[in-house]
Amino acid sequence: MSEFPIHPVPANFADAHIDAERYAELYRRSLEEPEAFWSEQAEAFLDWLAPWETVCSYDFTTGDASWFSGGKLNVSQNCIDRHLPARAEQAALLWEGDDPADSRTITYAELKDAVCRLANALKARGVGKGDRVCIYMPMIPEAAFAMLACARIGAIHSVVFGGFSPEALKDRIIDADCCALITADEGLRGGKPIPLKANADKALTHCPGVHSCIVVRRTGGDIGWDAERDAWYHELVATAPAECEPEPMDAEDPLFILYTSGSTGKPKGVLHTTGGYLLQAAMSFKYVFDYRDGEVYWCTADVGWVTGHTYIVYGPLANGAISLVFEGVPTYPDAGRCWEVVDKHKVNTFYTAPTAIRALQAVGDEPVKRASRETLRLLGTVGEPINPEAWEWYYRVVGDGRCPVVDTWWQTETGAHMITPLPGATALKPGSASFPFFGVELALLAEDGSEIEGPGAGYLVVKRSWPSQIRSVYGDHQRMVDTYFSHYPGYYFTGDGASRDEDGYYWITGRVDDVLNVSGHRMGTAEVESALVLHDKIAEAAVVGFPHDIKGQGIYCYVTPMQGVEPDEQLKAELIALCVQEIGPIAKPDVIQWAPGLPKTRSGKIMRRILRKIAENELDGLGDTSTLADPAVVDNLVENRPG
Ligand code: 6R9
């Protein structure tokens, strides 16, 4: 599959938590004796207030799953209190600000104090168990405090990425029926302020259900204020008591909602629960990153994405680890920033997205070589397929050829790693996520739903429940069943294609549905299309992805103006602005092509396969166009292809 050499397990990982033999033995046991296996793990990794009655029950025709039911625990207690007093003075979070001169250390004792005070402040404002709290924050420690404070009192958090527009924020607040919002005056990224409170104010005009807006003062910038609704974070926590008993939660009580894009309609609120989620987060963190006590671990994701939830906050803190929170961007003040931060905070593990690696690779080796990086022991990637060239650069240049690269495949819906190398167990093939994690049983399906045996390619599906599995789509359980469990009943449908080679390694090829992956950000083509057709001069739009050197995929829009409208550059600019306004800057189209007509079947279905080929400039492979209502439409699109 790849001409790149295999990298065997390096000698310095000989004493890793999991070696090849142990992986084989534990993986076999996780499938053959799941109850015993998961009981042992749940006891080893988590503190329980009451034991569970049933380890797992599930039904993959309905999508129902329940783990450790009857068991009681609290996530914030597991992430904080149980590490005290032993780790009271150890850092829990290291914060590196956007400005290289700004940093903070938050110890486990300080984390407990901050989380308890905010939890009490939320309670004082009437927020309780089961209530939904929206978190719209920059990458500052208070974002983690807010998540953990919700977990402490049993409130369900819904973190919305700080790069989303007021419109997108509003939709998510309303869908989850949130009663409170935690935000900041402004964020700061690459030296530029992000108007979070101003965005929140716009969104909240349409959200009468939000009675409280708690605002962290980050920049001191000018903001609007609603005295009834708004409160300064620092004022609330100054007077709130510093002790707050963790709420005993059932293992299946909801922990959080996180919105993610699918192929149709509005983003879905993926619901995760307490016990199973935390177990797989904790366990995968320790084993995949081979985490050792006292090591400094840095994941560059934003807490607005699932990677930030599981691998900045919950996984690391459940292990008593030191997790670095970075407010800025990899290229500010210059392209050497990441490696400077690695040296400054003595980072041992660095976990980022392929798009960031490709962007840094494009700048060259010099900014990397400027830093010693001598503390680095392990590298990781997540979010999209990594091309072997970028993998090799990461391995050779960033890791100086001595740090394994773990390419971790998983999804918002899976909650935690599903396919990944273990650095002490797996010989690495650049570009392959390699083997399933403990308890994960995979299959590749052919179009007709039959399982492909041995080497081959097909739809990637999961054959049995795993602890951190999606439990529901908030407010629309049927949508979960339809999206993940109805394509091939009895299987969880990932939406990804994959192949398996002769050594059993999995290679993820990307989405097989209408989901784009732009710089590691998931986006439905339908979302971008809905934004485009909001314009009153636009009749119809179809959006597809196309290969992009840095972003992985770019956004290609075919747009049909209303009759009589002469499309021009001005209209193009308005459409781009509309996408940014409706979704956020991540949804900025790369190409807009005017389309007098779109290729449709006689039943009116848009033939996206053809649009994808044109966008990819694969004009020879357009395939059969005879079923089209009007084949001439395709010729027009090919002739007028920009560039
Ligand atoms: C964790 C996260 C999920 C989608 C997923 C797939 C792609 C993630 C990948 C990968 C190839 C990897 N994806 N990791 N593709 N190799 N290591 O990214 O969650 O935002 O929900 O995206 O991302 O297509 O289906 P999410």
XYZ file of C-alpha atoms and ligand atoms in Angstrom:
669
model
C 0.000 0.000 0.000
C 2.884 2.305 0.628
C 6.455 2.368 -0.582
C 7.478 3.820 2.733
C 9.440 1.576 5.096
C 7.915 -0.020 8.181
C 9.240 1.376 11.448
C 9.688 -1.307 14.110
C 9.022 -0.577 17.793
C 12.046 1.446 18.970
C 14.257 0.159 21.778
C 13.246 2.957 24.148
C 9.664 1.626 24.093
C 10.691 -1.874 25.148
C 9.269 -1.203 28.619
C 6.031 0.413 27.375
C 2.768 -0.289 29.223
C 1.697 -2.544 26.356
C 4.071 -4.599 24.209
C 3.136 -6.713 21.191
C 2.521 -9.873 23.170
C 0.375 -8.099 25.732
C -1.629 -6.344 23.023
C -2.409 -9.669 21.360
C -3.347 -11.308 24.636
C -5.465 -8.408 25.948
C -7.157 -7.790 22.609
C -8.157 -11.450 22.380
C -9.449 -11.372 25.942
C -11.372 -8.139 25.322
C -13.353 -9.906 22.604
C -13.617 -13.376 24.109
C -14.288 -12.427 27.722
C -15.614 -8.874 27.446
C -17.379 -8.813 30.825
C -14.298 -9.857 32.749
C -12.000 -7.663 30.686
C -14.050 -4.482 31.038
C -14.756 -5.084 34.741
C -11.036 -5.260 35.407
C -10.389 -2.110 33.396
C -13.231 -0.192 35.041
C -11.859 -1.092 38.466
C -8.279 -0.273 37.516
C -8.982 3.069 35.841
C -11.886 4.634 37.721
C -13.127 5.333 41.243
C -16.695 4.186 41.749
C -19.113 5.392 44.429
C -21.286 2.307 43.922
C -20.607 -0.849 41.902
C -22.388 -1.595 38.631
C -24.900 -4.366 38.167
C -24.367 -5.127 34.472
C -21.122 -4.551 32.569
C -22.708 -4.091 29.173
C -25.886 -4.667 27.293
C -26.487 -3.546 23.740
C -28.464 -4.132 20.590
C -26.982 -2.999 17.291
C -30.243 -3.182 15.426
C -31.657 -0.405 17.626
C -28.321 1.219 18.522
C -29.090 0.937 22.252
C -26.075 0.511 24.505
C -25.565 0.652 28.225
C -22.320 0.212 30.141
C -21.794 -0.323 33.879
C -25.445 0.319 34.502
C -26.313 0.843 38.159
C -22.741 1.981 38.879
C -22.246 5.428 40.386
C -19.341 7.798 39.935
C -18.513 11.419 39.282
C -16.243 12.462 36.444
C -14.796 15.545 38.163
C -14.031 13.491 41.283
C -12.189 11.012 39.032
C -10.306 13.785 37.255
C -9.412 15.815 40.335
C -10.155 14.752 43.916
C -8.773 11.261 43.758
C -5.362 12.607 42.702
C -5.215 14.618 45.940
C -3.320 15.010 48.146
C -0.554 13.106 46.306
C -0.612 15.423 43.273
C -1.849 18.590 45.013
C 1.236 20.553 43.966
C 1.714 18.843 40.597
C 0.558 20.699 37.499
C -2.734 19.498 36.057
C -2.820 22.100 33.287
C 0.000 24.100 31.766
C -1.384 27.046 29.879
C 0.521 28.694 27.040
C -1.108 31.920 25.898
C -1.364 33.274 22.387
C 1.396 35.717 23.352
C 4.588 33.723 24.054
C 5.085 35.827 27.187
C 1.834 34.523 28.745
C 1.736 31.243 30.595
C 0.187 29.784 33.746
C 0.415 26.591 35.760
C -2.677 25.162 37.422
C -1.946 22.495 40.009
C -4.404 19.757 40.919
C -5.156 21.612 44.184
C -5.861 24.808 42.254
C -7.948 22.882 39.743
C -10.116 21.561 42.552
C -10.578 25.018 43.989
C -11.477 26.579 40.628
C -13.869 23.803 39.614
C -15.667 23.725 42.985
C -16.124 27.489 43.059
C -17.567 27.590 39.561
C -19.754 24.565 40.321
C -21.145 26.409 43.352
C -21.652 29.574 41.310
C -23.637 27.584 38.738
C -25.729 26.035 41.488
C -26.370 29.462 43.010
C -27.730 30.547 39.639
C -30.132 27.626 39.638
C -28.203 25.224 37.370
C -28.614 21.617 38.469
C -28.333 17.980 37.490
C -29.465 17.304 33.920
C -29.537 20.995 32.900
C -27.666 21.901 29.710
C -24.909 24.493 29.853
C -23.338 25.888 26.713
C -19.604 26.650 26.800
C -18.288 29.052 24.120
C -14.739 29.771 25.115
C -11.239 30.496 23.942
C -8.490 28.010 24.821
C -7.972 29.142 28.390
C -7.939 27.034 31.566
C -11.422 28.325 32.430
C -12.786 26.286 29.500
C -11.660 23.102 31.252
C -12.876 24.434 34.621
C -16.293 25.003 33.070
C -16.536 21.474 31.671
C -15.453 19.943 34.967
C -17.753 22.214 37.001
C -20.705 20.970 34.945
C -19.588 17.380 35.468
C -19.284 18.029 39.201
C -22.943 19.028 39.593
C -24.305 16.670 36.937
C -25.111 19.396 34.411
C -24.628 18.418 30.752
C -22.171 20.599 28.886
C -22.374 21.471 25.236
C -19.116 23.057 24.119
C -19.425 25.114 20.949
C -16.175 25.839 19.085
C -15.164 29.502 19.543
C -14.738 29.833 15.766
C -18.441 29.279 15.122
C -20.661 32.202 14.142
C -23.485 33.669 16.292
C -25.932 31.889 13.999
C -24.321 28.481 14.545
C -24.068 29.158 18.289
C -27.754 30.086 18.459
C -28.831 26.888 16.669
C -26.850 24.747 19.091
C -28.095 26.561 22.211
C -31.687 26.183 21.078
C -31.337 22.553 20.018
C -29.946 21.555 23.424
C -32.278 23.952 25.255
C -29.401 25.342 27.337
C -30.217 27.448 30.390
C -26.773 29.007 30.843
C -23.817 30.072 28.741
C -20.205 30.360 29.840
C -18.048 32.529 27.586
C -15.292 35.174 27.618
C -15.179 38.832 26.636
C -12.856 38.033 23.744
C -10.583 35.268 22.587
C -7.097 35.856 21.261
C -5.593 33.921 18.360
C -2.568 34.891 16.345
C -2.637 38.338 17.946
C -6.207 38.993 16.798
C -9.196 39.352 19.138
C -12.226 37.090 18.593
C -15.470 38.799 19.699
C -16.948 35.941 21.722
C -19.237 37.994 23.986
C -20.486 40.086 21.072
C -21.247 36.857 19.173
C -22.946 35.437 22.256
C -25.068 38.584 22.627
C -26.263 38.202 19.044
C -27.064 34.527 19.565
C -28.784 35.077 22.916
C -31.291 37.557 21.474
C -32.952 34.436 20.085
C -32.456 32.258 23.167
C -34.892 33.327 25.901
C -34.168 30.063 27.751
C -30.664 31.223 28.710
C -31.075 32.952 32.054
C -27.363 33.283 32.867
C -24.321 34.264 30.887
C -21.059 33.946 32.813
C -18.206 35.926 31.280
C -14.485 35.362 31.811
C -12.435 38.531 31.451
C -9.688 37.511 29.035
C -8.684 40.657 27.145
C -10.572 43.439 28.923
C -12.013 44.515 25.553
C -15.199 46.547 25.330
C -18.346 44.429 25.508
C -22.083 44.849 25.871
C -23.750 43.906 29.152
C -27.187 42.731 30.235
C -27.279 43.234 33.994
C -30.156 40.790 34.460
C -28.459 37.964 32.612
C -24.696 38.543 32.597
C -22.225 38.003 35.431
C -18.445 38.244 35.594
C -16.795 34.911 36.205
C -14.162 36.409 38.527
C -16.829 38.049 40.699
C -18.888 34.885 41.025
C -15.983 32.612 41.928
C -14.495 35.110 44.383
C -17.485 34.719 46.705
C -18.495 31.109 45.943
C -17.470 28.448 48.488
C -14.351 26.423 47.586
C -15.871 23.044 48.481
C -18.533 21.353 46.394
C -19.495 17.727 46.913
C -19.404 15.865 43.587
C -22.880 14.755 42.513
C -23.130 10.948 42.398
C -24.025 10.129 38.801
C -25.288 6.943 37.274
C -22.820 5.491 34.778
C -25.417 6.086 32.069
C -26.271 9.676 33.056
C -25.345 12.111 30.269
C -21.972 13.860 30.550
C -21.990 16.024 27.449
C -23.511 16.873 24.104
C -21.208 17.740 21.231
C -22.503 18.853 17.848
C -21.046 17.283 14.750
C -21.853 17.328 11.072
C -23.485 14.563 9.123
C -24.425 14.158 5.492
C -27.877 15.660 5.870
C -29.549 18.451 7.765
C -28.324 20.415 10.739
C -25.474 19.205 12.945
C -26.376 16.469 15.388
C -25.964 16.712 19.157
C -23.961 13.574 19.889
C -24.725 12.471 23.438
C -22.105 10.790 25.617
C -22.650 9.358 29.061
C -20.509 9.083 32.153
C -18.906 5.736 33.013
C -18.127 4.119 29.678
C -16.933 7.368 28.146
C -14.547 8.154 30.974
C -13.202 4.608 31.037
C -12.263 4.484 27.375
C -10.929 8.065 27.503
C -8.701 7.211 30.470
C -7.564 3.844 29.203
C -6.769 4.916 25.645
C -4.902 7.975 26.916
C -2.620 5.856 29.075
C -1.972 3.105 26.540
C -1.939 4.940 23.213
C 0.338 7.701 24.496
C 2.157 5.283 26.808
C 1.767 7.983 29.430
C 4.243 7.970 32.367
C 3.733 9.863 35.616
C 5.047 13.397 35.453
C 5.292 13.588 31.674
C 4.095 16.701 29.867
C 1.520 15.976 27.204
C 0.297 18.441 24.582
C -2.710 18.051 22.329
C -3.157 21.059 20.023
C -6.878 20.542 19.400
C -9.523 23.009 20.511
C -11.863 22.003 23.354
C -14.677 22.730 20.901
C -13.956 19.414 19.182
C -14.132 15.912 20.573
C -10.340 15.624 20.557
C -10.196 18.492 23.030
C -12.812 16.851 25.250
C -11.237 13.426 25.399
C -7.534 14.170 24.998
C -7.028 17.598 26.564
C -9.433 17.348 29.481
C -10.952 13.995 30.434
C -8.382 11.376 29.372
C -5.302 13.168 30.720
C -6.887 14.387 33.961
C -8.409 10.977 34.713
C -4.795 9.742 34.680
C -3.443 12.552 36.874
C -1.425 13.748 33.880
C -0.030 17.167 32.963
C -1.988 18.513 30.001
C -0.836 21.564 28.086
C -3.544 23.970 26.906
C -2.491 26.226 24.027
C -4.451 29.344 23.211
C -2.727 30.303 19.977
C -2.019 28.991 16.502
C 0.997 26.986 15.240
C 2.210 29.807 12.995
C 2.174 32.745 15.433
C 4.400 34.648 15.987
C 6.078 32.355 13.441
C 6.182 28.780 12.184
C 8.593 27.765 14.969
C 6.024 28.334 17.736
C 5.118 24.701 18.425
C 8.721 23.629 18.812
C 9.509 26.625 21.013
C 6.602 25.606 23.243
C 7.889 22.022 23.261
C 11.275 23.231 24.569
C 9.786 25.789 26.962
C 7.426 23.333 28.697
C 9.573 20.221 28.164
C 6.810 18.479 26.240
C 7.121 14.683 25.956
C 4.101 13.900 23.779
C 2.786 16.041 20.949
C -0.595 15.275 19.344
C -1.871 17.269 16.370
C -3.741 17.127 13.044
C -2.253 16.256 9.632
C -3.331 19.649 8.266
C -1.071 21.400 10.811
C 1.791 19.049 9.936
C 1.418 19.755 6.214
C 1.228 23.508 6.797
C 4.428 23.418 8.880
C 6.163 21.075 6.462
C 5.455 23.571 3.661
C 7.453 26.228 5.539
C 10.523 23.968 5.682
C 12.760 22.376 8.317
C 14.494 25.469 9.664
C 11.844 26.552 12.217
C 11.822 22.992 13.577
C 15.605 22.725 13.773
C 15.774 25.982 15.739
C 14.397 24.125 18.768
C 16.092 21.157 20.433
C 12.886 19.098 20.936
C 15.016 16.781 23.055
C 12.172 16.034 25.513
C 9.882 14.643 22.785
C 9.235 10.930 23.122
C 6.053 10.347 21.156
C 4.092 12.016 18.341
C 0.453 11.577 17.382
C -2.006 12.576 14.670
C -5.788 12.704 14.476
C -8.646 14.078 12.449
C -8.041 13.036 8.856
C -5.982 10.636 6.813
C -2.283 11.515 6.873
C -0.367 11.180 3.631
C 2.813 9.095 4.052
C 5.012 12.042 2.940
C 3.725 14.231 5.772
C 4.000 11.277 8.169
C 7.673 10.766 7.223
C 8.453 14.466 7.629
C 6.810 14.493 11.065
C 8.735 11.377 12.047
C 12.140 12.333 10.616
C 12.245 16.109 11.115
C 10.026 16.834 14.123
C 10.775 13.561 15.928
C 14.386 13.224 14.723
C 13.569 9.631 13.802
C 13.311 8.521 17.437
C 9.629 9.159 18.302
C 6.910 6.749 17.182
C 3.941 8.409 15.436
C 0.532 7.148 16.526
C -2.087 7.759 13.829
C -5.336 7.546 15.791
C -8.640 6.980 14.003
C -11.864 7.762 15.844
C -14.891 10.061 15.720
C -17.064 12.347 17.830
C -19.488 9.423 17.931
C -16.907 6.906 19.128
C -15.807 9.168 21.998
C -12.271 7.798 22.106
C -9.597 6.057 20.010
C -10.818 3.074 17.989
C -8.006 2.213 15.574
C -4.496 3.156 16.586
C -0.983 1.875 16.969
C 0.289 1.311 20.502
C 3.838 2.670 20.532
C 5.371 -0.291 22.366
C 3.432 -2.909 20.439
C 2.957 -1.852 16.828
C 5.432 -1.635 13.967
C 4.371 1.531 12.163
C 3.353 1.839 8.537
C 3.222 5.526 7.537
C -0.358 6.404 6.638
C -1.992 3.484 8.438
C -3.929 3.776 11.714
C -2.991 0.092 12.079
C -5.015 -2.051 14.528
C -8.208 -1.884 16.605
C -8.037 -0.775 20.232
C -9.086 -3.185 22.995
C -12.693 -4.280 22.689
C -13.132 -2.816 19.211
C -14.308 -5.383 16.680
C -14.182 -4.129 13.108
C -15.348 -5.306 9.730
C -15.195 -4.089 6.148
C -18.451 -4.427 4.266
C -19.060 -4.687 0.554
C -21.906 -2.680 -1.006
C -24.284 -5.635 -0.524
C -23.503 -5.775 3.192
C -21.374 -8.908 3.113
C -18.207 -8.927 5.227
C -14.932 -8.819 3.340
C -12.458 -11.373 4.659
C -8.698 -10.856 4.593
C -7.127 -8.046 2.542
C -9.585 -5.783 0.741
C -11.483 -2.523 0.884
C -14.999 -1.543 1.907
C -17.158 0.376 4.344
C -15.659 0.486 7.817
C -18.123 -0.753 10.431
C -17.954 -1.794 14.090
C -19.497 -5.094 15.112
C -20.155 -4.655 18.821
C -20.599 -1.910 21.368
C -17.604 -0.180 22.983
C -17.772 1.759 26.260
C -17.524 5.308 24.851
C -20.084 4.708 22.120
C -22.588 7.451 21.175
C -25.795 6.894 23.163
C -28.168 9.175 21.308
C -28.591 12.231 19.141
C -29.903 14.787 21.593
C -33.604 15.370 21.121
C -33.843 13.016 18.142
C -32.954 9.447 19.047
C -34.355 8.131 15.781
C -31.746 10.170 13.921
C -29.022 8.189 15.642
C -30.644 4.929 14.617
C -31.091 6.145 11.030
C -27.582 7.532 10.675
C -25.493 4.812 12.243
C -27.519 1.630 12.635
C -29.822 1.341 9.650
C -27.464 1.197 6.632
C -26.386 -2.297 7.608
C -28.470 -3.505 10.549
C -26.384 -5.110 13.254
C -23.373 -2.873 12.568
C -22.324 0.632 13.570
C -21.753 2.460 10.274
C -18.771 4.833 10.568
C -19.252 6.749 7.316
C -15.598 6.029 6.446
C -14.107 3.781 3.822
C -11.035 1.699 4.646
C -8.843 -1.055 3.391
C -7.044 -3.835 5.210
C -3.706 -5.103 3.971
C -2.128 -8.555 4.086
C -0.753 -7.857 7.591
C -4.164 -6.826 8.904
C -3.324 -3.088 9.049
C -6.255 -0.728 8.481
C -5.881 2.232 6.107
C -8.654 4.810 6.356
C -9.453 6.264 2.945
C -11.901 8.973 4.049
C -15.626 9.636 4.155
C -17.965 7.710 1.908
C -20.857 10.079 2.642
C -21.419 13.786 2.036
C -19.251 14.907 4.897
C -16.252 17.144 4.187
C -13.090 17.150 6.232
C -11.522 20.587 5.851
C -8.362 21.032 7.924
C -9.638 18.262 10.165
C -12.975 20.052 10.695
C -16.057 18.041 9.867
C -18.701 19.737 7.819
C -21.766 18.540 5.970
C -22.013 19.544 2.305
C -25.691 20.136 3.113
C -24.788 22.800 5.681
C -22.775 24.794 3.153
C -25.502 24.338 0.536
C -28.160 25.653 2.917
C -26.042 28.722 3.602
C -25.551 29.429 -0.135
C -29.228 29.194 -1.034
C -30.146 31.689 1.678
C -29.010 34.341 -0.816
C -32.035 35.645 -2.701
C -30.151 35.608 -6.024
C -29.367 31.902 -5.744
C -31.652 29.143 -6.954
C -29.642 26.050 -6.149
C -26.252 24.889 -4.922
C -24.313 21.636 -4.713
C -21.127 21.360 -2.673
C -18.391 18.720 -2.891
C -14.877 18.313 -1.545
C -11.714 18.283 -3.643
C -8.104 17.404 -2.719
C -6.237 20.326 -1.138
C -2.489 20.221 -0.402
C -2.690 21.694 3.088
C -6.303 21.447 4.175
C -6.764 17.850 3.048
C -10.020 18.834 1.409
C -11.197 22.142 0.017
C -14.805 23.288 -0.491
C -16.009 23.363 -4.112
C -19.423 24.949 -4.707
C -21.533 24.683 -7.837
C -24.032 27.516 -7.677
C -27.024 28.189 -9.909
C -28.187 31.820 -9.876
C -31.865 32.730 -10.208
C -33.125 33.312 -13.747
C -32.095 36.718 -15.032
C -29.263 37.146 -12.515
C -25.845 37.896 -14.086
C -23.369 36.347 -11.645
C -20.249 38.430 -10.908
C -17.359 38.756 -8.452
C -19.535 40.809 -6.114
C -22.068 37.968 -5.838
C -19.222 35.528 -5.248
C -17.941 37.668 -2.370
C -21.441 37.848 -0.894
C -21.786 34.072 -1.026
C -18.448 33.549 0.698
C -19.479 36.026 3.396
C -22.777 34.189 3.828
C -21.049 30.870 4.518
C -18.770 32.523 7.077
C -21.754 34.216 8.694
C -23.930 31.113 8.840
C -21.306 28.575 9.865
C -17.962 30.241 10.587
C -14.610 30.939 8.911
C -13.915 27.195 8.552
C -16.729 27.007 5.997
C -15.230 29.550 3.579
C -15.602 28.147 0.031
C -12.370 27.652 -1.944
C -14.018 27.540 -5.363
C -17.368 28.845 -6.570
C -18.353 27.750 -10.061
C -21.468 29.203 -11.679
C -23.645 26.368 -12.887
C -26.527 27.119 -15.246
C -27.728 23.623 -14.351
C -26.701 20.753 -12.079
C -26.406 17.160 -13.283
C -29.519 15.356 -12.054
C -31.071 11.976 -12.540
C -34.525 11.839 -14.040
C -35.902 11.532 -10.517
C -34.190 14.818 -9.660
C -31.293 13.526 -7.551
C -28.068 15.502 -7.922
C -25.280 13.239 -9.236
C -22.555 14.210 -6.794
C -20.209 11.572 -8.148
C -19.931 13.586 -11.359
C -19.546 16.899 -9.534
C -16.749 15.402 -7.449
C -14.905 14.234 -10.563
C -15.134 17.671 -12.167
C -13.934 19.315 -8.949
C -11.023 16.854 -8.821
C -10.299 17.632 -12.486
C -10.660 13.954 -13.333
C -12.497 14.663 -16.507
C -11.812 11.287 -18.113
C -13.535 9.424 -15.335
C -16.961 11.001 -15.480
C -18.508 7.598 -16.020
C -21.965 6.917 -17.262
C -23.948 10.103 -17.772
C -26.737 8.487 -19.768
C -29.110 8.375 -16.813
C -28.974 12.152 -16.534
C -32.054 14.176 -17.289
C -29.891 16.543 -19.383
C -26.357 15.276 -20.212
C -25.413 18.652 -21.786
C -25.263 20.125 -18.289
C -22.055 18.190 -17.675
C -20.338 19.537 -20.812
C -21.101 23.063 -19.702
C -19.597 22.448 -16.248
C -16.472 20.855 -17.731
C -15.964 23.704 -20.208
C -16.392 26.408 -17.610
C -14.321 24.781 -14.894
C -12.281 27.591 -13.295
C -8.469 27.286 -13.358
C -11.526 12.562 16.271
C -12.191 13.267 15.152
C -14.251 12.072 12.457
C -13.823 11.783 11.033
C -13.719 10.317 10.732
C -12.673 10.299 9.632
C -11.728 11.406 10.026
C -10.362 11.088 12.136
C -8.652 9.994 11.374
C -9.546 10.220 10.306
C -8.143 9.087 8.864
C -7.437 9.281 11.092
N -10.591 10.907 10.814
N -9.177 10.545 12.482
N -9.289 9.773 9.067
N -7.227 8.845 9.820
N -6.501 9.041 12.033
O -11.551 13.756 14.251
O -13.570 13.308 15.201
O -14.322 15.484 14.134
O -15.910 13.554 14.555
O -14.181 13.457 12.734
O -12.512 12.304 10.823
O -13.261 10.585 8.410
O -14.955 9.781 10.349
P -14.554 14.013 14.181
